[in-house]
Coordinates of C-alpha atoms and ligand atoms in Angstrom, one line a residue:
X18 CA 6.3 -25.3 9.8
X19 CA 3.2 -27.8 8.7
X20 CA 0.8 -26.6 6.0
X21 CA -2.5 -25.0 6.7
X22 CA -5.4 -26.1 5.7
X23 CA -8.8 -27.8 6.6
X24 CA -7.0 -30.6 7.7
X25 CA -5.3 -28.7 10.1
X26 CA -8.1 -27.2 10.7
X27 CA -10.1 -29.6 11.6
X28 CA -7.3 -31.7 13.7
X29 CA -6.3 -28.2 16.2
X30 CA -10.2 -27.8 16.9
X31 CA -10.0 -31.8 18.2
X32 CA -7.5 -31.3 20.3
X33 CA -7.9 -27.8 21.3
X34 CA -6.4 -26.1 19.3
X35 CA -3.1 -26.6 21.8
X36 CA -0.8 -27.0 19.3
X37 CA -0.9 -23.6 16.7
X38 CA 3.0 -23.0 16.0
X39 CA 4.4 -18.8 16.2
X40 CA 3.4 -17.9 12.8
X41 CA 7.6 -16.9 11.8
X42 CA 10.4 -16.7 14.5
X43 CA 10.8 -13.9 16.9
X44 CA 15.0 -13.8 15.5
X45 CA 17.7 -12.1 17.5
X46 CA 20.6 -10.2 15.8
X47 CA 21.9 -11.9 14.2
X48 CA 26.3 -10.5 13.7
X49 CA 25.7 -10.2 9.9
X50 CA 23.7 -11.0 7.1
X51 CA 23.8 -10.8 3.5
X52 CA 21.0 -8.2 3.6
X53 CA 19.2 -6.1 5.8
X54 CA 15.5 -4.9 4.5
X55 CA 14.9 -1.8 7.3
X56 CA 11.8 -2.2 7.3
X57 CA 8.7 -4.3 8.6
X58 CA 6.1 -3.4 6.9
X59 CA 4.0 -5.3 4.6
X60 CA 7.6 -3.6 1.5
X61 CA 9.7 -4.7 3.8
X62 CA 8.8 -7.3 4.7
X63 CA 7.7 -8.7 1.0
X64 CA 10.9 -7.8 -0.3
X65 CA 12.2 -10.2 1.6
X66 CA 10.1 -13.3 0.4
X67 CA 10.7 -12.5 -2.8
X68 CA 14.4 -12.1 -1.7
X69 CA 14.5 -15.7 -0.2
X70 CA 11.6 -16.7 -2.7
X71 CA 13.0 -15.6 -6.4
X72 CA 16.3 -15.6 -5.8
X73 CA 17.6 -17.6 -3.2
X74 CA 19.5 -15.6 -1.2
X75 CA 17.7 -16.5 3.1
X76 CA 20.0 -15.1 5.6
X77 CA 18.8 -11.5 4.8
X78 CA 16.8 -10.0 8.3
X79 CA 14.5 -7.7 8.4
X80 CA 14.1 -5.0 11.2
X81 CA 11.5 -3.4 12.5
X82 CA 11.8 -0.9 14.8
X83 CA 8.4 -1.4 16.3
X84 CA 6.5 -4.3 15.6
X85 CA 6.1 -6.0 12.4
X86 CA 2.9 -3.9 9.9
X87 CA 2.5 -1.7 13.1
X88 CA 3.3 1.7 10.2
X89 CA 1.1 2.6 7.5
X90 CA 1.1 -1.1 6.3
X91 CA -1.8 -1.9 9.7
X92 CA -3.5 1.3 9.0
X93 CA -4.3 2.1 5.6
X94 CA -8.1 1.4 4.4
X95 CA -6.9 -1.6 1.9
X96 CA -7.8 -0.8 -1.6
X97 CA -6.4 -2.7 -4.7
X98 CA -6.3 -1.0 -8.3
X99 CA -5.0 -1.3 -11.3
X100 CA -6.5 1.9 -12.3
X101 CA -3.0 4.0 -13.3
X102 CA -2.5 5.7 -16.7
X103 CA 1.1 6.6 -17.1
X104 CA 3.2 4.3 -18.8
X105 CA 5.6 3.2 -15.1
X106 CA 3.5 3.4 -13.6
X107 CA 0.6 1.7 -15.9
X108 CA 2.6 -2.3 -16.2
X109 CA 3.5 -2.1 -12.4
X110 CA 0.1 -2.2 -10.6
X111 CA -1.3 -4.7 -13.1
X112 CA 1.9 -6.6 -12.3
X113 CA 1.0 -6.3 -8.0
X114 CA -2.8 -6.7 -9.2
X115 CA -1.5 -10.0 -10.8
X116 CA 0.3 -11.0 -7.6
X117 CA -2.6 -10.3 -5.4
X118 CA -4.3 -12.3 -7.9
X119 CA -2.4 -16.0 -7.0
X120 CA -1.4 -14.2 -2.7
X121 CA -3.3 -16.6 -0.2
X122 CA -2.6 -19.6 -2.5
X123 CA 2.2 -18.7 -2.8
X124 CA 1.9 -17.9 1.1
X125 CA -0.8 -20.6 2.6
X126 CA -1.8 -17.7 4.8
X127 CA -5.0 -15.8 3.6
X128 CA -5.2 -12.8 3.1
X129 CA -8.5 -11.9 2.3
X130 CA -7.9 -10.5 -1.8
X131 CA -11.6 -10.0 -2.5
X132 CA -11.8 -8.4 -6.1
X133 CA -15.6 -7.0 -5.3
X134 CA -15.1 -4.1 -7.7
X135 CA -13.8 -1.1 -7.5
X136 CA -15.9 2.5 -9.2
X137 CA -14.5 5.6 -9.7
X138 CA -17.6 8.3 -10.1
X139 CA -17.0 11.1 -12.3
X140 CA -19.1 14.4 -11.5
X141 CA -18.3 16.2 -15.0
X142 CA -18.4 16.0 -19.2
X143 CA -14.2 16.7 -18.3
X144 CA -13.9 14.3 -15.9
X145 CA -15.7 11.8 -17.6
X146 CA -13.3 12.3 -20.3
X147 CA -10.2 12.5 -18.4
X148 CA -11.5 8.9 -17.4
X149 CA -11.9 7.1 -20.5
X150 CA -8.4 8.1 -21.6
X151 CA -7.6 6.8 -19.1
X152 CA -9.3 3.5 -19.1
X153 CA -8.7 3.4 -23.0
X154 CA -4.5 3.8 -21.9
X155 CA -5.3 0.4 -19.6
X156 CA -7.7 -1.1 -21.9
X157 CA -4.5 -1.1 -24.7
X158 CA -2.1 -3.0 -22.1
X159 CA -4.3 -5.2 -21.6
X160 CA -6.1 -3.9 -18.6
X161 CA -9.5 -4.9 -17.4
X162 CA -12.0 -1.2 -17.1
X163 CA -15.2 -0.5 -17.9
X164 CA -16.9 3.1 -18.6
X165 CA -20.5 3.1 -16.7
X166 CA -23.3 5.1 -17.5
X167 CA -25.4 7.1 -14.2
X168 CA -28.8 3.8 -14.6
X169 CA -25.6 0.9 -14.7
X170 CA -24.0 2.9 -12.2
X171 CA -27.7 2.9 -9.5
X172 CA -28.6 -0.7 -11.1
X173 CA -24.9 -1.2 -9.2
X174 CA -24.6 0.7 -6.0
X175 CA -28.4 2.4 -4.9
X176 CA -28.2 3.7 -2.2
X177 CA -25.5 6.5 -3.5
X178 CA -26.4 10.6 -3.7
X179 CA -28.7 10.1 -7.3
X180 CA -30.2 13.6 -6.4
X181 CA -30.0 15.7 -9.8
X182 CA -30.4 18.7 -6.5
X183 CA -27.1 17.4 -4.9
X184 CA -24.1 19.9 -4.9
X185 CA -22.8 16.6 -6.5
X186 CA -24.5 15.4 -9.5
X187 CA -23.5 12.1 -9.8
X188 CA -23.3 11.1 -14.3
X189 CA -21.6 7.5 -14.4
X190 CA -18.6 6.1 -13.2
X191 CA -15.6 3.8 -14.6
X192 CA -14.7 0.4 -13.3
X193 CA -12.6 -2.3 -12.7
X194 CA -13.7 -5.8 -11.8
X195 CA -11.2 -7.1 -11.1
X196 CA -9.7 -4.7 -8.4
X197 CA -11.0 -4.8 -4.7
X198 CA -9.6 -4.7 -0.9
X199 CA -7.6 -7.2 1.4
X200 CA -7.0 -7.6 5.0
X201 CA -3.9 -5.7 6.2
X202 CA -2.8 -7.6 9.1
X203 CA -3.1 -11.1 6.6
X204 CA -0.8 -9.6 3.9
X205 CA 1.8 -9.0 7.0
X206 CA 1.6 -11.9 8.4
X207 CA 1.5 -14.0 5.7
X208 CA 4.7 -12.8 4.1
X209 CA 6.7 -12.5 8.1
X210 CA 5.7 -16.1 7.7
X211 CA 6.6 -17.1 3.7
X212 CA 9.6 -15.4 5.2
X213 CA 10.8 -16.9 7.7
X214 CA 9.6 -20.4 6.7
X215 CA 11.9 -19.5 3.5
X216 CA 15.0 -19.1 6.9
X217 CA 15.1 -15.5 6.5
X218 CA 15.2 -13.7 10.3
X219 CA 12.8 -11.1 11.8
X220 CA 13.8 -9.2 14.0
X221 CA 11.0 -6.0 16.5
X222 CA 11.6 -4.5 18.8
X223 CA 14.9 -2.6 16.9
X224 CA 14.8 1.0 15.3
X225 CA 18.5 1.6 13.0
X226 CA 19.7 4.4 14.7
X227 CA 23.2 4.6 11.5
X228 CA 25.2 3.7 9.1
X229 CA 28.1 2.5 8.8
X230 CA 30.2 3.0 5.6
X231 CA 33.6 1.6 4.8
X232 CA 35.7 3.6 1.8
X233 CA 32.5 4.5 -0.4
X234 CA 30.9 1.4 0.5
X235 CA 27.9 0.5 2.6
X236 CA 28.9 -2.4 4.7
X237 CA 26.0 -1.9 7.5
X238 CA 24.0 -0.8 10.0
X239 CA 23.6 1.2 13.6
X240 CA 21.3 -0.4 16.0
X241 CA 19.3 -0.1 19.7
X242 CA 20.4 -4.1 19.4
X243 CA 24.2 -3.0 18.2
X244 CA 25.9 -3.6 15.6
X245 CA 24.9 -5.3 12.1
X246 CA 26.5 -5.8 9.7
X247 CA 25.4 -6.8 5.4
X248 CA 26.5 -6.8 2.0
X249 CA 23.6 -5.3 0.9
X250 CA 21.2 -2.7 2.9
X251 CA 17.5 -1.7 1.6
X252 CA 15.4 1.0 3.2
X253 CA 11.3 0.5 2.8
X254 CA 10.1 3.0 6.0
X255 CA 7.2 5.3 4.1
X256 CA 7.2 7.5 6.4
X257 CA 10.6 7.6 7.4
X258 CA 12.8 7.8 4.1
X259 CA 13.3 11.6 5.2
X260 CA 15.1 10.9 8.3
X261 CA 17.1 7.7 7.3
X262 CA 18.0 9.2 4.0
X263 CA 19.3 12.4 6.0
X264 CA 20.9 10.0 8.1
X265 CA 22.4 7.5 5.2
X266 CA 24.0 10.6 3.6
X267 CA 21.8 10.1 0.5
X268 CA 21.4 14.2 0.6
X269 CA 17.8 15.7 -0.4
X270 CA 15.3 13.5 -1.7
X271 CA 12.3 14.2 -4.4
X272 CA 9.7 12.7 -1.3
X273 CA 7.7 15.4 1.4
X274 CA 5.9 12.9 4.9
X275 CA 2.0 14.0 5.9
X276 CA -0.3 12.5 7.8
X277 CA -3.1 10.1 6.2
X278 CA -6.7 9.8 7.9
X279 CA -9.1 6.9 7.9
X280 CA -12.0 6.7 9.9
X281 CA -14.4 3.0 10.5
X282 CA -17.4 2.5 11.5
X283 CA -20.0 0.6 14.0
X284 CA -20.0 -2.8 12.0
X285 CA -23.2 -2.9 9.9
X286 CA -25.0 -5.1 7.6
X287 CA -24.1 -5.7 4.1
X288 CA -24.5 -2.1 2.5
X289 CA -21.7 -1.8 -0.3
X290 CA -20.3 -5.2 -1.9
X291 CA -18.3 -2.5 -3.7
X292 CA -14.9 0.2 -3.4
X293 CA -16.7 3.5 -4.1
X294 CA -14.7 6.6 -4.9
X295 CA -14.6 10.1 -5.8
X296 CA -11.2 11.6 -6.5
X297 CA -9.1 15.1 -7.2
X298 CA -11.4 18.4 -7.7
X299 CA -14.7 18.2 -6.0
X300 CA -12.9 16.2 -2.7
X301 CA -11.8 13.4 -1.9
X302 CA -13.2 10.7 -0.2
X303 CA -13.5 7.0 -1.1
X304 CA -15.0 3.7 1.2
X305 CA -15.8 0.0 1.8
X306 CA -17.4 -2.2 3.6
X307 CA -15.2 -4.3 5.3
X308 CA -15.9 -8.4 6.5
X309 CA -17.2 -7.1 10.3
X310 CA -19.4 -5.1 8.9
X311 CA -17.5 -1.6 9.2
X312 CA -17.6 1.0 6.6
X313 CA -13.9 1.7 6.0
X314 CA -13.0 5.2 5.0
X315 CA -10.6 8.0 4.1
X316 CA -10.1 11.4 1.9
X317 CA -7.3 13.8 1.1
X318 CA -4.1 13.8 4.0
X319 CA -3.8 16.5 5.9
X320 CA -2.4 19.7 5.8
X321 CA 0.7 20.3 7.7
X322 CA 3.5 18.4 7.2
X323 CA 4.4 15.9 10.8
X324 CA 5.7 12.3 11.7
X325 CA 2.6 12.3 14.7
X326 CA 0.4 8.7 13.5
X327 CA -3.3 11.6 15.1
X328 CA -5.0 13.0 12.6
X329 CA -7.0 16.3 13.1
X330 CA -9.6 17.7 13.4
X331 CA -10.5 19.8 9.6
X332 CA -10.1 16.3 8.0
X333 CA -12.1 14.6 9.8
X334 CA -14.9 16.9 9.5
X335 CA -14.0 17.2 5.8
X336 CA -14.2 13.0 5.7
X337 CA -17.6 13.3 7.2
X338 CA -18.6 15.9 4.4
X339 CA -17.8 14.1 2.1
X340 CA -19.4 11.3 3.4
X341 CA -23.2 12.7 3.8
X342 CA -22.7 13.9 0.8
X343 CA -22.1 11.1 -1.1
X344 CA -24.3 8.6 0.8
X345 CA -26.9 10.3 3.3
X346 CA -27.8 7.2 4.8
X347 CA -24.1 7.2 6.2
X348 CA -25.5 9.8 8.4
X349 CA -27.1 7.6 10.8
X350 CA -24.3 4.9 11.5
X351 CA -21.5 6.2 14.3
X352 CA -17.9 6.0 13.4
X353 CA -15.9 3.9 16.1
X354 CA -12.2 4.9 15.2
X355 CA -9.9 7.3 13.0
X356 CA -6.5 7.1 12.8
X357 CA -4.1 7.8 10.4
X358 CA -0.5 7.4 9.0
X359 CA 2.7 8.7 7.7
X360 CA 2.9 8.7 4.3
X361 CA 6.0 9.4 2.0
X362 CA 4.5 11.5 -0.4
X363 CA 6.2 12.0 -3.6
X364 CA 6.0 15.3 -6.1
X365 CA 5.5 13.3 -9.2
X366 CA 2.7 10.5 -7.3
X367 CA 4.9 8.1 -7.4
X368 CA 7.2 5.5 -5.7
X369 CA 11.3 4.4 -6.2
X370 CA 12.3 0.6 -6.6
X371 CA 15.9 0.8 -6.9
X372 CA 19.8 1.5 -6.1
X373 CA 21.2 4.7 -5.1
X374 CA 24.0 6.6 -5.3
X375 CA 26.2 4.9 -2.4
X376 CA 27.1 1.9 -2.6
X377 CA 25.5 -1.0 -0.7
X378 CA 22.0 1.7 -0.2
X379 CA 18.7 0.5 -2.2
X380 CA 15.8 2.4 -2.1
X381 CA 12.3 1.6 -2.1
X382 CA 10.4 4.8 -1.3
X383 CA 7.7 7.5 -2.8
X384 CA 4.3 5.1 -2.1
X385 CA 2.3 8.1 -1.4
X386 CA -1.4 7.1 -0.5
X387 CA -1.5 4.1 -2.9
X388 CA 1.2 1.5 -1.6
X389 CA -0.6 -0.8 -0.4
X390 CA -1.7 -2.2 -3.6
X391 CA 1.5 -1.9 -4.2
X392 CA 3.3 -4.7 -1.9
X393 CA 3.7 -8.2 -3.6
X394 CA 5.3 -6.1 -7.1
X395 CA 7.2 -3.6 -4.4
X396 CA 8.2 -6.7 -2.9
X397 CA 9.1 -8.7 -6.5
X398 CA 10.3 -5.6 -8.0
X399 CA 12.8 -5.0 -4.4
X400 CA 13.9 -8.3 -4.2
X401 CA 14.7 -8.3 -7.3
X402 CA 17.0 -4.9 -8.1
X403 CA 18.6 -6.0 -5.2
X404 CA 20.1 -9.8 -6.4
X405 CA 20.7 -8.3 -9.8
X406 CA 21.5 -4.7 -8.4
X407 CA 19.6 -3.5 -11.2
X408 CA 16.3 -2.8 -11.6
X409 CA 13.4 -5.6 -13.5
X410 CA 11.9 -3.9 -17.0
X411 CA 8.1 -3.8 -14.5
X412 CA 10.8 -1.0 -12.7
X413 CA 13.3 0.4 -14.9
X414 CA 11.3 4.4 -14.6
X415 CA 10.4 3.4 -11.2
X416 CA 13.7 5.2 -10.5
X417 CA 15.8 7.6 -8.5
X418 CA 17.0 9.1 -11.9
X419 CA 13.9 10.6 -12.6
X420 CA 15.0 13.3 -11.4
X421 CA 18.4 14.0 -12.3
X422 CA 16.8 14.4 -16.0
X423 CA 13.4 15.5 -15.7
X424 CA 11.9 12.9 -16.7
X425 CA 9.0 12.8 -13.7
X426 CA 6.0 10.8 -14.1
X427 CA 3.0 12.1 -12.7
X428 CA 0.3 10.7 -11.5
X429 CA -2.1 13.4 -9.6
X430 CA 1.4 15.1 -8.4
X431 CA 0.3 18.5 -7.7
X432 CA 4.7 18.4 -8.3
X433 CA 5.6 20.7 -4.4
X434 CA 1.7 20.1 -2.9
X435 CA 2.1 16.5 -2.2
X436 CA -0.9 17.9 -0.1
X437 CA -2.8 18.4 -3.0
X438 CA -2.5 14.8 -3.5
Ligands
FAD517 C1 -4.7 6.5 6.4 C2 -4.8 5.3 5.3 C3 -5.3 5.4 4.5 C4 -4.4 4.2 2.8 N1 -5.0 3.6 2.5 C5 -4.5 2.2 1.0 C6 -5.6 2.4 0.1 O1 -6.9 1.8 0.1 N2 -4.4 1.3 -1.0 C7 -3.5 1.9 -1.0 O2 -2.5 1.2 -2.1 N3 -2.2 2.4 -0.3 C8 -3.1 2.5 0.5 N4 -1.8 3.4 2.1 C9 -0.4 3.7 1.6 C10 -0.1 2.2 1.8 O3 -0.6 2.5 3.8 C11 1.5 2.4 2.2 O4 1.8 3.7 0.8 C12 2.5 1.3 2.5 O5 1.3 0.9 3.5 C13 3.6 2.0 2.7 O6 5.0 1.4 2.8 P1 4.7 -0.2 4.2 O7 3.7 -0.8 3.6 O8 5.8 -1.0 3.9 O9 4.7 1.8 5.6 P2 4.7 0.5 6.4 O10 4.1 0.2 7.6 O11 4.7 1.9 7.0 O12 6.5 0.3 7.0 C14 7.5 1.0 7.0 C15 7.8 0.3 8.2 O13 9.5 1.0 8.8 C16 9.9 1.3 10.5 N5 10.6 1.7 10.3 C17 10.6 3.2 10.3 N6 11.9 3.9 11.0 C18 12.7 2.5 10.9 C19 13.8 2.4 12.0 N7 15.0 3.5 11.9 N8 14.3 0.8 12.3 C20 13.6 0.5 11.8 N9 12.4 -0.1 11.0 C21 12.1 1.3 11.1 C22 8.4 2.0 10.8 O14 8.2 1.8 12.2 C23 7.2 0.6 9.3 O15 6.6 -0.8 9.9 C24 -3.0 4.6 2.9 C25 -2.0 5.0 4.2 C26 -2.7 5.6 5.6 C27 -1.8 6.0 6.8

């Protein structure tokens, strides 16, 4: 397939844009593969790409029950950052951010990664101390981060609610300048195109309905389009993890499925050129502006478990009031759309990229509401784990073993109360 380039745009423009090729092959399933990846979200597609690119394993199928990017990969608010605190997460998310920084060039596809900076507001001296501690740890690990006082923050984002009469008077913010946003669809399409170019089959409208084993060894999957055999099967199905794990006989996992909503306003003129967030304690709210001008924002999880990809009214009103509280000017803006995705909430707020107790079955899950930023490193590490039957250094703490030995990583995890993340 030809490379995208300025020359291609000129050529296509002069010839009526008639000869663009489809970005990836819409493949039909073969009877067997070396590796099957279940789930055509960002993580599944990235895994297939890195299997082919980094490990030379190209006889790979990505099996998706709907259309690629129709799950959380195409429903999220696209915040990318690496301001994590705990060993295990710190190095993993920084590895991801480094991959993001070169992703458009690597995939030859503009994923619209915009390093516009991420501001995490604080409102009390206690919150400030906790965040300073987190950023000191980041800086000790070579990750950028700085503390902004109220005046510095005001010069960066003048239209926050700085009134001392506000319910939450702002004291300052922690800032990561290399963080930002990317275009979710472009990330899925970019990985799909690059993987397909390397020989990976992307099979849409094909649901995995069961698993085929032979003497304790997984040898393939049953699908709505027939049986497909493989030596290795990787699961990257986010909110559907528990359902499929049950079918595979993995037993109960420390994961619950919860809904998370996102909201987009009508497009407005440039209003916000960074990502602004405030978290746990006083509520939870995050906002950025898309390239089309819409204000993209969200808040906490809905309060009950569900597989419905739509949200409920109480959270909707809660998020709207958080928006008004932080940026009163938004009160005049009309909301255009709202939807939800199903989050695979792990009990310690951290993910799994791991082998399982079933030979031939590998698990990628537990992304909570932070898996978009993880997409490149998740695919990179999952591919390594599948290819070598062992984790890479970067994901060695992200295995299921931590739940066997009691060495949980706690990253704003609230144990059995995932809805409080
Ligand atoms: C509203 C919202 C906001 C978010 N905001 C952010 C954010 O700002 N930053 C961030 O880092 N993260 C964010 N996230 C989280 C992030 O989107 C997810 O953690 C991440 O996308 C999950 O990985 P994925 O892309 O592979 O999942 P998905 O895109 O959900 O992929 C899983 C795929 O598996 C398929 N599947 C399921 N069962 C089967 C089956 N039986 N057979 C075949 N296929 C199957 C599904 O159809 C789906 O396409 C947000 C999520 C939501 C919903």
